[in-house]
Coordinates of C-alpha atoms in Angstrom, one line a residue:
X25 CA 85.1 134.1 167.2
X26 CA 86.9 137.4 166.5
X27 CA 90.7 137.2 166.9
X28 CA 91.5 140.9 166.4
X29 CA 90.6 142.2 169.9
X30 CA 89.1 141.1 173.1
X31 CA 85.5 140.1 172.7
X32 CA 82.8 142.5 173.9
X33 CA 79.4 143.5 172.8
X34 CA 80.6 146.6 170.9
X35 CA 83.2 144.6 169.1
X36 CA 81.1 141.7 168.1
X37 CA 78.2 143.7 166.9
X38 CA 79.5 147.2 165.9
X39 CA 83.3 147.4 165.4
X40 CA 84.6 144.0 164.1
X41 CA 85.0 144.0 160.3
X42 CA 84.6 140.2 160.2
X43 CA 81.4 140.2 162.1
X44 CA 79.9 142.9 159.9
X45 CA 80.8 140.9 156.8
X46 CA 78.8 138.1 158.4
X47 CA 75.9 140.3 159.1
X48 CA 76.0 141.6 155.5
X49 CA 75.1 138.1 154.5
X50 CA 72.5 137.5 157.2
X51 CA 70.6 140.8 157.0
X52 CA 69.1 140.4 153.5
X53 CA 67.7 137.0 154.4
X54 CA 65.4 138.6 157.0
X55 CA 64.4 141.7 155.0
X56 CA 62.1 144.0 156.9
X57 CA 62.3 141.9 160.1
X58 CA 66.0 142.0 160.4
X59 CA 65.5 144.0 163.6
X60 CA 65.6 140.9 165.8
X61 CA 69.3 140.3 165.1
X62 CA 70.3 143.0 167.7
X63 CA 67.9 142.1 170.4
X64 CA 69.5 138.9 171.6
X65 CA 71.4 141.0 174.1
X66 CA 68.5 140.9 176.4
X67 CA 69.2 143.0 179.5
X68 CA 72.2 145.0 178.1
X69 CA 69.9 147.9 177.3
X70 CA 72.4 150.7 176.5
X71 CA 74.5 148.5 174.2
X72 CA 71.3 147.0 172.7
X73 CA 70.3 150.6 171.7
X74 CA 73.6 151.0 169.8
X75 CA 73.0 147.8 168.0
X76 CA 69.5 148.8 167.2
X77 CA 70.8 152.1 165.7
X78 CA 73.1 150.1 163.5
X79 CA 70.4 147.9 162.0
X80 CA 69.0 149.1 158.6
X81 CA 65.4 150.4 159.0
X82 CA 62.9 149.7 156.3
X83 CA 59.1 149.5 155.9
X84 CA 57.9 147.4 158.8
X85 CA 60.9 148.0 160.9
X86 CA 60.7 151.8 160.7
X87 CA 56.9 151.7 161.3
X88 CA 57.4 149.7 164.5
X89 CA 60.2 151.9 165.7
X90 CA 58.2 155.1 165.3
X91 CA 55.2 153.6 167.1
X92 CA 57.1 152.3 170.2
X93 CA 59.9 153.9 172.2
X94 CA 63.3 152.2 172.5
X95 CA 63.0 150.7 176.0
X96 CA 59.5 149.5 175.2
X97 CA 60.7 148.0 172.0
X98 CA 63.4 145.8 173.6
X99 CA 61.0 144.7 176.4
X100 CA 58.3 143.9 173.8
X101 CA 60.6 141.7 171.7
X102 CA 62.6 140.0 174.4
X103 CA 60.0 139.6 177.2
X104 CA 57.2 138.9 174.8
X105 CA 59.1 136.0 173.3
X106 CA 58.8 137.5 169.8
X107 CA 62.1 136.1 168.7
X108 CA 60.7 132.6 168.9
X109 CA 57.6 133.3 166.7
X110 CA 57.3 132.8 163.0
X111 CA 57.3 135.9 160.7
X112 CA 53.5 135.9 160.2
X113 CA 52.8 135.8 164.0
X114 CA 55.4 138.6 164.5
X115 CA 53.7 140.9 162.0
X116 CA 50.3 140.0 163.2
X117 CA 51.2 140.9 166.8
X118 CA 53.0 144.1 165.8
X119 CA 50.0 145.4 163.8
X120 CA 47.0 144.4 165.9
X121 CA 45.5 146.2 168.9
X122 CA 46.5 144.6 172.2
X123 CA 43.0 143.7 173.2
X124 CA 41.9 142.2 169.9
X125 CA 42.6 138.8 168.3
X126 CA 42.3 140.1 164.7
X127 CA 43.5 142.9 162.4
X128 CA 41.2 145.7 161.2
X129 CA 41.7 148.1 158.3
X130 CA 42.8 150.8 160.7
X131 CA 45.7 148.6 161.9
X132 CA 47.3 148.8 158.4
X133 CA 47.2 152.6 158.1
X134 CA 50.4 153.3 160.0
X135 CA 52.2 150.7 157.9
X136 CA 50.9 152.4 154.7
X137 CA 51.9 155.9 156.0
X138 CA 55.5 154.6 156.5
X139 CA 55.5 152.9 153.1
X140 CA 54.5 156.2 151.5
X141 CA 57.1 158.2 153.4
X142 CA 60.0 155.9 152.7
X143 CA 59.5 153.9 149.5
X144 CA 61.4 155.4 146.6
X145 CA 58.7 154.3 144.1
X146 CA 56.1 156.4 145.9
X147 CA 58.2 159.5 146.5
X148 CA 56.5 161.4 143.8
X149 CA 53.2 161.3 145.7
X150 CA 54.5 163.2 148.7
X151 CA 53.4 166.5 147.4
X152 CA 49.8 165.3 147.0
X153 CA 48.6 164.0 150.4
X154 CA 45.1 163.5 149.1
X155 CA 46.3 160.9 146.7
X156 CA 48.6 159.3 149.3
X157 CA 45.4 158.7 151.3
X158 CA 43.6 157.3 148.4
X159 CA 46.5 155.0 147.5
X160 CA 46.7 153.7 151.1
X161 CA 42.9 153.1 151.2
X162 CA 43.0 151.2 147.9
X163 CA 45.9 149.0 149.1
X164 CA 44.1 148.2 152.3
X165 CA 40.8 147.4 150.5
X166 CA 42.7 145.1 148.2
X167 CA 44.4 143.3 151.1
X168 CA 41.1 142.6 152.8
X169 CA 39.4 141.6 149.5
X170 CA 41.9 138.8 149.0
X171 CA 43.1 137.9 152.5
X172 CA 40.1 138.4 154.7
X173 CA 38.2 135.4 153.3
X174 CA 35.4 135.6 155.9
X175 CA 34.7 139.2 154.6
X176 CA 33.9 140.4 158.1
X177 CA 36.6 143.1 158.4
X178 CA 38.4 141.0 161.0
X179 CA 41.6 139.6 159.5
X180 CA 42.8 136.6 161.6
X181 CA 46.2 135.2 162.0
X182 CA 45.1 132.0 160.2
X183 CA 44.0 134.1 157.2
X184 CA 47.2 136.1 157.2
X185 CA 49.2 132.8 157.2
X186 CA 47.1 131.4 154.3
X187 CA 47.4 134.5 152.1
X188 CA 50.3 136.0 150.2
X189 CA 50.4 139.4 152.0
X190 CA 53.7 138.8 153.8
X191 CA 55.4 137.8 150.6
X192 CA 54.1 140.9 149.0
X193 CA 55.3 143.1 151.9
X194 CA 58.8 141.6 151.6
X195 CA 58.7 142.2 147.9
X196 CA 57.7 145.8 148.4
X197 CA 60.5 146.1 150.9
X198 CA 63.1 144.9 148.5
X199 CA 61.8 146.3 145.2
X200 CA 62.4 150.0 144.3
X201 CA 59.9 149.9 141.5
X202 CA 56.6 149.7 143.3
X203 CA 54.8 148.9 140.1
X204 CA 56.6 145.5 140.0
X205 CA 54.9 144.6 143.2
X206 CA 51.7 143.4 141.5
X207 CA 50.1 142.1 144.7
X208 CA 48.4 144.9 146.6
X209 CA 51.0 147.7 146.4
X210 CA 51.3 148.6 142.7
X211 CA 50.7 152.3 142.1
X212 CA 49.6 151.6 138.5
X213 CA 46.9 149.3 139.8
X214 CA 45.7 151.9 142.3
X215 CA 45.7 154.5 139.5
X216 CA 43.5 152.3 137.3
X217 CA 41.0 151.6 140.1
X218 CA 40.7 155.2 141.1
X219 CA 40.4 156.5 137.6
X220 CA 37.7 154.0 136.7
X221 CA 35.7 155.1 139.7
X222 CA 36.2 158.8 138.9
X223 CA 34.9 158.2 135.3
X224 CA 31.7 156.8 136.7
X225 CA 31.3 159.3 139.5
X226 CA 30.0 162.1 137.3
X227 CA 29.1 164.5 140.1
X228 CA 32.2 163.7 142.1
X229 CA 30.5 163.1 145.4
X230 CA 32.5 160.0 145.8
X231 CA 29.4 157.9 145.4
X232 CA 27.9 156.1 142.4
X233 CA 24.4 154.8 141.8
X234 CA 22.9 152.2 139.4
X235 CA 22.9 154.5 136.4
X236 CA 26.6 155.3 137.0
X237 CA 27.5 151.6 137.3
X238 CA 25.6 150.6 134.2
X239 CA 28.0 152.6 132.2
X240 CA 31.0 150.5 133.4
X241 CA 33.0 148.9 130.6
X242 CA 31.1 150.7 127.9
X243 CA 27.7 149.4 129.1
X244 CA 29.0 145.9 129.3
X245 CA 26.8 144.7 132.2
X246 CA 23.1 143.9 132.2
X247 CA 20.6 145.8 134.3
X248 CA 19.6 142.6 136.1
X249 CA 23.2 142.0 137.4
X250 CA 23.5 145.6 138.4
X251 CA 20.2 145.4 140.3
X252 CA 21.6 142.4 142.2
X253 CA 24.8 144.3 143.1
X254 CA 22.8 147.2 144.5
X255 CA 20.5 144.8 146.4
X256 CA 23.8 144.2 148.3
X257 CA 23.4 140.4 148.0
X258 CA 27.1 139.6 147.1
X259 CA 28.3 142.1 149.7
X260 CA 26.8 144.7 152.0
X261 CA 27.8 148.2 151.0
X262 CA 29.9 150.2 153.4
X263 CA 28.4 153.4 152.0
X264 CA 26.0 155.0 154.4
X265 CA 23.9 156.5 151.6
X266 CA 21.0 154.4 150.5
X267 CA 21.1 153.3 146.9
X268 CA 24.7 154.5 146.5
X269 CA 28.0 152.6 146.2
X270 CA 31.1 154.0 147.9
X271 CA 34.7 153.8 146.8
X272 CA 35.4 150.7 149.0
X273 CA 32.4 148.9 147.5
X274 CA 33.6 149.8 144.0
X275 CA 37.0 148.3 144.7
X276 CA 35.4 145.0 145.6
X277 CA 33.2 145.2 142.5
X278 CA 36.0 146.0 140.0
X279 CA 38.4 143.3 141.4
X280 CA 35.5 140.8 141.1
X281 CA 34.5 142.0 137.6
X282 CA 38.0 142.0 136.1
X283 CA 39.4 138.8 137.5
X284 CA 36.7 136.1 137.7
X285 CA 39.3 133.4 138.2
X286 CA 39.9 134.4 141.8
X287 CA 37.9 132.8 144.7
X288 CA 36.6 136.1 146.1
X289 CA 35.3 136.9 142.6
X290 CA 33.6 133.5 142.1
X291 CA 31.9 133.8 145.5
X292 CA 30.8 137.4 144.7
X293 CA 29.1 136.5 141.4
X294 CA 27.8 133.1 142.6
X295 CA 25.8 135.0 145.3
X296 CA 24.4 137.4 142.6
X297 CA 23.2 134.6 140.4
X298 CA 21.8 132.4 143.3
X299 CA 18.4 134.2 143.4
X300 CA 16.9 132.1 146.2
X301 CA 20.1 131.8 148.2
X302 CA 20.0 128.0 148.4
X303 CA 23.6 127.4 147.4
X304 CA 23.0 126.0 143.9
X305 CA 22.5 127.7 140.5
X306 CA 19.6 126.1 138.7
X307 CA 18.5 126.2 135.0
X308 CA 15.9 128.8 135.8
X309 CA 18.3 131.2 137.5
X310 CA 20.8 130.9 134.6
X311 CA 18.1 131.5 132.1
X312 CA 16.8 134.6 134.1
X313 CA 20.1 136.4 133.6
X314 CA 20.8 135.1 130.1
X315 CA 17.4 136.4 128.8
X316 CA 18.7 140.0 128.9
X317 CA 21.9 139.1 127.2
X318 CA 19.8 137.4 124.4
X319 CA 17.7 140.5 124.1
X320 CA 20.8 142.8 123.8
X321 CA 22.2 140.6 121.1
X322 CA 19.0 140.8 119.1
X323 CA 19.0 144.6 119.5
X324 CA 22.6 144.8 118.2
X325 CA 21.7 142.6 115.2
X326 CA 24.0 139.9 116.5
X327 CA 23.2 136.4 115.8
X328 CA 21.5 135.2 118.9
X329 CA 22.6 132.0 120.7
X330 CA 19.6 130.2 122.2
X331 CA 19.6 129.4 125.9
X332 CA 19.5 125.6 125.3
X333 CA 22.7 125.8 123.4
X334 CA 24.2 128.0 126.1
X335 CA 23.2 125.6 128.8
X336 CA 24.9 122.7 127.1
X337 CA 28.0 124.8 126.6
X338 CA 28.1 125.8 130.3
X339 CA 27.7 122.2 131.4
X340 CA 30.5 121.1 129.1
X341 CA 32.7 124.0 130.4
X342 CA 32.2 123.3 134.1
X343 CA 31.6 119.5 134.2
X344 CA 29.4 119.7 137.4
X345 CA 28.9 116.7 139.7
X346 CA 25.2 117.0 139.0
X347 CA 24.2 118.3 135.5
X348 CA 20.9 119.7 136.8
X349 CA 22.6 122.5 138.8
X350 CA 25.9 124.2 139.5
X351 CA 27.5 124.5 142.9
X352 CA 30.2 126.9 144.1
X353 CA 32.5 123.9 144.4
X354 CA 31.9 123.0 140.7
X355 CA 32.8 126.6 139.7
X356 CA 36.0 126.7 141.8
X357 CA 37.1 123.4 140.2
X358 CA 37.0 124.8 136.6
X359 CA 39.3 127.3 134.9
X360 CA 36.4 128.4 132.7
X361 CA 34.1 129.6 135.5
X362 CA 34.7 133.3 134.8
X363 CA 33.6 132.8 131.2
X364 CA 30.3 131.3 132.5
X365 CA 29.5 134.5 134.4
X366 CA 30.5 136.6 131.4
X367 CA 28.0 134.6 129.3
X368 CA 25.3 135.5 131.7
X369 CA 25.8 139.2 132.2
X370 CA 28.7 140.8 130.4
X371 CA 28.0 141.0 126.7
X372 CA 31.4 142.5 125.7
X373 CA 33.4 139.7 127.4
X374 CA 30.9 137.1 126.1
X375 CA 31.5 138.2 122.5
X376 CA 35.3 138.3 123.1
X377 CA 35.1 134.7 124.5
X378 CA 33.1 133.5 121.5
X379 CA 35.5 135.0 119.0
X380 CA 38.6 133.7 120.9
X381 CA 40.8 136.8 120.3
X382 CA 44.1 135.3 119.3
X383 CA 46.0 138.3 120.6
X384 CA 44.6 137.7 124.2
X385 CA 45.3 134.0 123.9
X386 CA 48.9 134.7 123.0
X387 CA 49.3 137.1 125.9
X388 CA 48.1 134.5 128.3
X389 CA 50.5 131.9 127.0
X390 CA 53.5 134.3 127.1
X391 CA 52.8 135.4 130.7
X392 CA 51.0 132.6 132.5
X393 CA 51.8 133.9 135.9
X394 CA 49.8 137.1 135.4
X395 CA 46.2 137.1 136.6
X396 CA 43.3 138.5 134.6
X397 CA 43.4 141.5 136.9
X398 CA 47.1 142.1 136.1
X399 CA 46.5 142.1 132.4
X400 CA 43.4 144.3 132.7
X401 CA 45.2 146.8 134.9
X402 CA 48.2 146.9 132.5
X403 CA 46.0 147.6 129.5
X404 CA 44.0 150.2 131.2
X405 CA 47.0 152.0 132.6
X406 CA 48.4 152.4 129.1
X407 CA 45.1 153.7 127.8
X408 CA 44.7 156.2 130.7
X409 CA 48.3 157.3 130.3
X410 CA 47.8 157.9 126.6
X411 CA 44.6 159.9 127.2
X412 CA 46.4 161.9 129.9
X413 CA 49.3 162.7 127.6
X414 CA 46.9 163.8 124.8
X415 CA 45.0 166.0 127.3
X416 CA 48.2 167.6 128.6
X417 CA 49.3 168.3 125.0
X418 CA 46.0 169.9 124.1
X419 CA 46.0 172.0 127.3
X420 CA 49.7 172.8 127.1
X421 CA 50.2 171.6 130.6
X422 CA 52.1 168.8 132.2
X423 CA 50.4 168.9 135.5
X424 CA 49.4 165.4 136.6
X425 CA 47.3 166.0 139.7
X426 CA 44.8 168.7 140.5
X427 CA 45.2 169.2 144.2
X428 CA 41.6 170.4 144.6
X429 CA 40.6 166.8 143.6
X430 CA 38.6 168.1 140.7
X431 CA 40.1 165.3 138.6
X432 CA 42.6 162.5 139.0
X433 CA 44.8 163.6 136.2

């Protein structure tokens, strides 16, 4: 190996220029989990600690180091055979509680604290701990919405491996602009979610009721679909106050409402429309929800579209195996499923779909990798930023946050 000096641990891992050039190529390939490079020393504990100190510490690495002392760390990785496991299993075992076989939301809190403390793209939040907490909560809710497909609060290793969370974590570890990490960690996405909630929560008790939610999207939703949401059919509320939706419940709602192409969203709205819970959407169920849409069109002097025509349109859009009903499988197999739900209970989006806005069509073609949620969050962030700038100009103040939590601006 090295020809400059006699080979020893210090030389091979700390002092040799040639070896460090080699490590400089190896380290980036392992990103946040590059810690394992120094732990092959096994029992040489004192030297292993020197190597450990030389390894760059980033998000997951730094979190793990702060949670475990050095001797325990070496014992954990070497004697626990962590070096032989794939990255998903390593992360899973690091985060979970020793006596559990799944991850809970609390298991992600130390990781988010470390991200907030070390990521340059979130440094500006360090003076507002209240919003650091809200950001962390929102990220965790988003993770469980997409990754915990069983929706039981117990995120399994299988779910972790099937999802895209690890790729997003590595992206956040490498990318200094946190807003470019669209999956889960974007600050702009958090800002949009929180501000939309704040706009509806008029008394700022961090709870919203039916009358609050009916105002969402400029009164876009029907009363019937809001009733179904508050009946907790699509998802049981975590709010402890009867008849009220908490912030976590709202996060699940807004992600479902603004990206009806995702599987969690399709399952959410399917449960809402499936009145008898038999796993199929019948003509009568579709008509029940469309009746209110039809009435709203008549009240707005819009040319009404009769249900018979709508039903034919839906069948053509989805192409179900049996034309007498729709199944969740039918909906997941069609790219137009989201539009079907908009036809049934979101008048604004139904009208936009009917007019086929050429601007939106061009946007989709130019950025096919962006999801409906990504596009919505981008538009809303620009709108909110412009409103905030106008408000600051009128008040003669550039303050962004009110630390008393009186407003999110």
